[in-house]
Amino acid sequence: MNIKNIIKKEIKKILKKYNIKKKYKYNIKNNYKFSDYQIYGIINISNKENINKKKIIFNLIKNLKKYKIFKKINTIKPGIINIYIKKKEIEKIINKKSKIKNFGIKNKKKNKIIIDYSSPNISKEMHIGHLRSTILGDCISNISYLLGDKIIKMNHIGDWGNQFGIIITWIKKNKININKCNIKKLEKIYKKSQLMFLKNKNFAKKCRKNTLKLQNNNKNNIYIWKKIININILENEKIYKKLNIKLSKKNIFGESYYKNKLKYIVKDLIKKNIAIKDKKTILIKNKKNNFNIIIQKKDGAYLYSTIDIACIKYRYKKYKINKIIYLTDIRQKEYMKNIFLITKKAKYIPKKIKLIHYYFGNILNKNKKPFKTRKGKNIKLKKIIKKTIKYIKKKYFKKYKYIYNKQKIYRISKKIAIGAIKYMDLSKKRTKNYIFNFKKIILLKNNTGPYIQYAYTRILSLLKKNNTNITKCILNNNFYISNKIELIISKKILNFEEIIKKSYKNGTTHEICKYLYNLTIYFSKFYELENIYNLKNIKKKKSKLKLISIIGKIIKISLYILGIPILKNI
Ligand code: ARG
C-alpha cells in the first residue's frame, strides 16, 4: 500500500479545487518521531497564492479523514500536518498484502523500455570501470520487470572503432594466428599496438587504412575482427555469470550493428540542415547549446556519436518504446544530452519519448584516487571477485575447513563475495564517487551485502527450527502488533512499496539498501527481545513467525532487485 500516494492524491485534488495551476513543491515525510507522515509546504503554497491557509488545511484534513487507515490528523506550527495511522488498519493491510506476489506492487501504466547497459569496449577485459554500468543496469531492469514494464536489454558493446584497425594491423604485421589467441594474448596485442600507433606515424597510417577497410567490409579484416569479438564476448559472459547478471549474446547490439545506417544518417542530417560540411569534416554545430559534434571525419570514418544517433532512430522505429535508459559514467553527461537533442531535432524520435541518462560517479581507492593498479592499469573485475572470495574464505570459513568440503566453502564464499561487491556499489548514491575497501564490504555488520544475506539465513533457520517456512507462515498465520518494535517494523513494511517506487522513479538503488539495512536492524532487535521458540502462547508465536516471514519475503524481493544471491543455509 502506498500511503504517500494517497496523501499526494488528496493534496493534488485540493490544489485543483483552489485552481492552483503552478507546480509547487511540497513534501511528505515519514517522521516516526512525531507522527507517521508529515506534510510540509502547504502554508508556503497558500502564502504565494494568497489563499486562506486555515481553510485549505482544514479542507485537506477533512478529505484525508475519509480514509479508514488514518487515526488522527492534526497540525503543528508552522502549518505542518501530522498524520497517524490506525494499528488495526496496519495489521489488516499487512495480513492481506503479504499474501500477494511481490506485495501487489505494480505500475499502473505499463512502459516499454530499452535499457542500454554494461557496454564494455572490446579488446580489453572488463575492468572495475564496467562494474557500475553493468550492475546498476541490471537492477534497473529487475525493478522495471518487477513493476510490470516490458524491457529490452541492449548491450552496446564498443566493437567498431579505430582500435580494431590498430589491432588488425599489428596482427598482420607480426603474422599472428588469430585462431590461437586468447583474451590475455589479445590484451597484450592491444597494449603494444596502441603504443606503436602513438609513436610510429607510418604504422598509424596503416592502422587508419585498415579501419577504413574494415568499415568497407574487407573480407580478411572482417574475419580477424569477428574472431577478436568472439574471444571477448565469451570472456565477458563468464563475468556476467559470476556476477549473476542476466545478459547474454542475444542482448548484444554493439556499435557495429548500426554500421550500414551511418551513411544515410550523415546525408539526412545534412539535408535537414542539422549537420554541416566544414572542409571535409561533417559536424553538428549548436550555438545555442554550445556544442560541436563531429559525425564524419575527413577520411570518411564515422564516430561513436554517429552510431548513437543512428541507434536511437533504429530503436524507436523498431521497438516503439516509450523510454530509453542509458547507463554510463558521468563523463558522458554532456555528450548524451547533446545526442538526445540532435535526435529529437531530426525527428528520429518523438519529443514525448523519454531519453534518460543515468550517469554515475567513479570508484576510488583509499587515497581517493581512481581505482587503478600502482602502474596505473585498470583493475580487472575478475581479479576483484577472486580477491574478495579469498578474503571471505579466510575470514569466515577457516573453522569450517573440517566440516565442509572445499567446493561447498568456495560456492558459499562466492555468493557472499558477489553480494559484498554488488551491495557496496548499489548502496552508494549513483551520482557520487565512492571508495572501495575490501575489508569493509565483507563485514557481517553495517550496511553490507553479507549482513543482509546473513539476516535472511537467520530467518530461514529460525522458521525451520519452528517447523515452518515463509510461505506457510504468510498463508496460514494471523499477524497482530504486540509491542513497540513490532509497530515500528509494521510501519516499515508499509513503506516498502514507497521505497521501490521511489527507486524506480529515480533510477537509484541506495534507498533500497538503506531500507533493507534499517529493517534488518529492527529485525535483530525484535529477534533478541524474546525467545520465540519457547513462547507458550500459540497465537502470539504464530503472529511473530509471520512477521519474521514477511521480513524474509521483503529481503528476498529486494535482493532479487539488487541481483544479489540469497543463501539458503550456511
Ligand atoms: N562503450 C561505451 C564506453 O565504454 C559505453 C556505451 C554506452 N552506450 C551508448 N549507447 N553510447 O564508454
XYZ file of N, CA, C and O in Angstrom, residues 269 272 274 308-309 312-313 316 322-324 336-356:
128
model
N 21.130 14.219 -42.058
C 21.352 15.354 -41.148
C 21.831 16.582 -41.912
O 21.524 17.717 -41.542
N 18.752 17.993 -43.567
C 17.880 18.678 -42.618
C 18.513 19.930 -42.022
O 17.983 20.513 -41.067
N 20.970 20.151 -40.145
C 21.417 19.975 -38.752
C 22.934 19.798 -38.746
O 23.633 20.312 -37.880
N 25.507 6.480 -32.198
C 24.449 6.696 -31.202
C 23.210 7.363 -31.809
O 22.081 7.062 -31.416
N 23.437 8.243 -32.767
C 22.299 8.906 -33.415
C 21.500 7.867 -34.227
O 20.282 7.750 -34.096
N 19.501 5.477 -31.900
C 18.240 5.964 -31.335
C 17.132 5.868 -32.388
O 16.014 5.433 -32.099
N 17.478 6.237 -33.592
C 16.488 6.180 -34.682
C 15.998 4.739 -34.859
O 14.789 4.480 -34.905
N 13.827 3.415 -31.854
C 12.438 3.890 -31.809
C 11.592 3.243 -32.904
O 10.503 2.745 -32.669
N 8.650 3.624 -25.096
C 8.350 4.975 -24.621
C 9.415 5.529 -23.678
O 9.244 6.576 -23.077
N 10.541 4.790 -23.604
C 11.641 5.268 -22.772
C 12.919 4.542 -23.193
O 12.868 3.344 -23.487
N 14.031 5.273 -23.238
C 15.327 4.592 -23.368
C 16.201 5.078 -22.216
O 16.281 6.276 -21.958
N 25.672 12.816 -23.935
C 24.347 12.187 -24.042
C 23.258 13.249 -24.242
O 22.365 13.083 -25.063
N 23.378 14.318 -23.458
C 22.393 15.394 -23.560
C 22.330 15.906 -24.996
O 21.251 16.115 -25.560
N 23.501 16.078 -25.588
C 23.560 16.615 -26.949
C 23.017 15.630 -27.981
O 22.307 16.030 -28.902
N 23.348 14.376 -27.796
C 22.840 13.352 -28.731
C 21.307 13.299 -28.663
O 20.619 13.216 -29.682
N 20.767 13.386 -27.453
C 19.304 13.354 -27.291
C 18.677 14.545 -28.039
O 17.668 14.413 -28.719
N 19.325 15.685 -27.869
C 18.823 16.907 -28.502
C 18.805 16.768 -30.033
O 17.818 17.106 -30.689
N 19.917 16.248 -30.559
C 20.039 16.104 -32.020
C 18.955 15.164 -32.565
O 18.279 15.484 -33.548
N 18.786 14.020 -31.908
C 17.838 13.024 -32.452
C 16.391 13.526 -32.370
O 15.569 13.176 -33.208
N 16.123 14.360 -31.400
C 14.766 14.908 -31.302
C 14.565 15.981 -32.363
O 13.508 16.057 -32.987
N 15.617 16.781 -32.565
C 15.546 17.830 -33.574
C 15.380 17.219 -34.971
O 14.633 17.736 -35.802
N 16.069 16.107 -35.195
C 15.984 15.453 -36.505
C 14.698 14.630 -36.642
O 14.485 13.993 -37.670
N 13.914 14.624 -35.601
C 12.657 13.867 -35.553
C 12.864 12.360 -35.743
O 12.035 11.673 -36.343
N 13.986 11.857 -35.230
C 14.207 10.419 -35.270
C 13.445 9.731 -34.141
O 13.245 8.523 -34.150
N 13.057 10.546 -33.193
C 12.285 10.023 -32.059
C 11.376 11.167 -31.580
O 11.826 12.315 -31.494
N 10.115 10.877 -31.303
C 9.224 11.968 -30.896
C 9.667 12.628 -29.585
O 10.302 11.989 -28.746
N 9.283 13.880 -29.438
C 9.679 14.663 -28.245
C 9.210 14.008 -26.955
O 9.879 14.056 -25.939
N 8.033 13.396 -27.011
C 7.459 12.882 -25.756
C 8.125 11.583 -25.255
O 7.925 11.190 -24.106
N 8.917 10.965 -26.103
C 9.602 9.743 -25.661
C 10.768 10.138 -24.760
O 11.583 10.990 -25.098
N 10.829 9.489 -23.608
C 11.857 9.891 -22.646
C 13.194 9.257 -22.972
O 13.298 8.043 -23.105
N 14.210 10.112 -23.100
C 15.579 9.616 -23.238
C 16.277 9.978 -21.930
O 16.408 11.152 -21.595
N 16.652 8.963 -21.203
C 17.182 9.222 -19.857
C 18.619 8.743 -19.752
O 18.951 7.636 -20.182
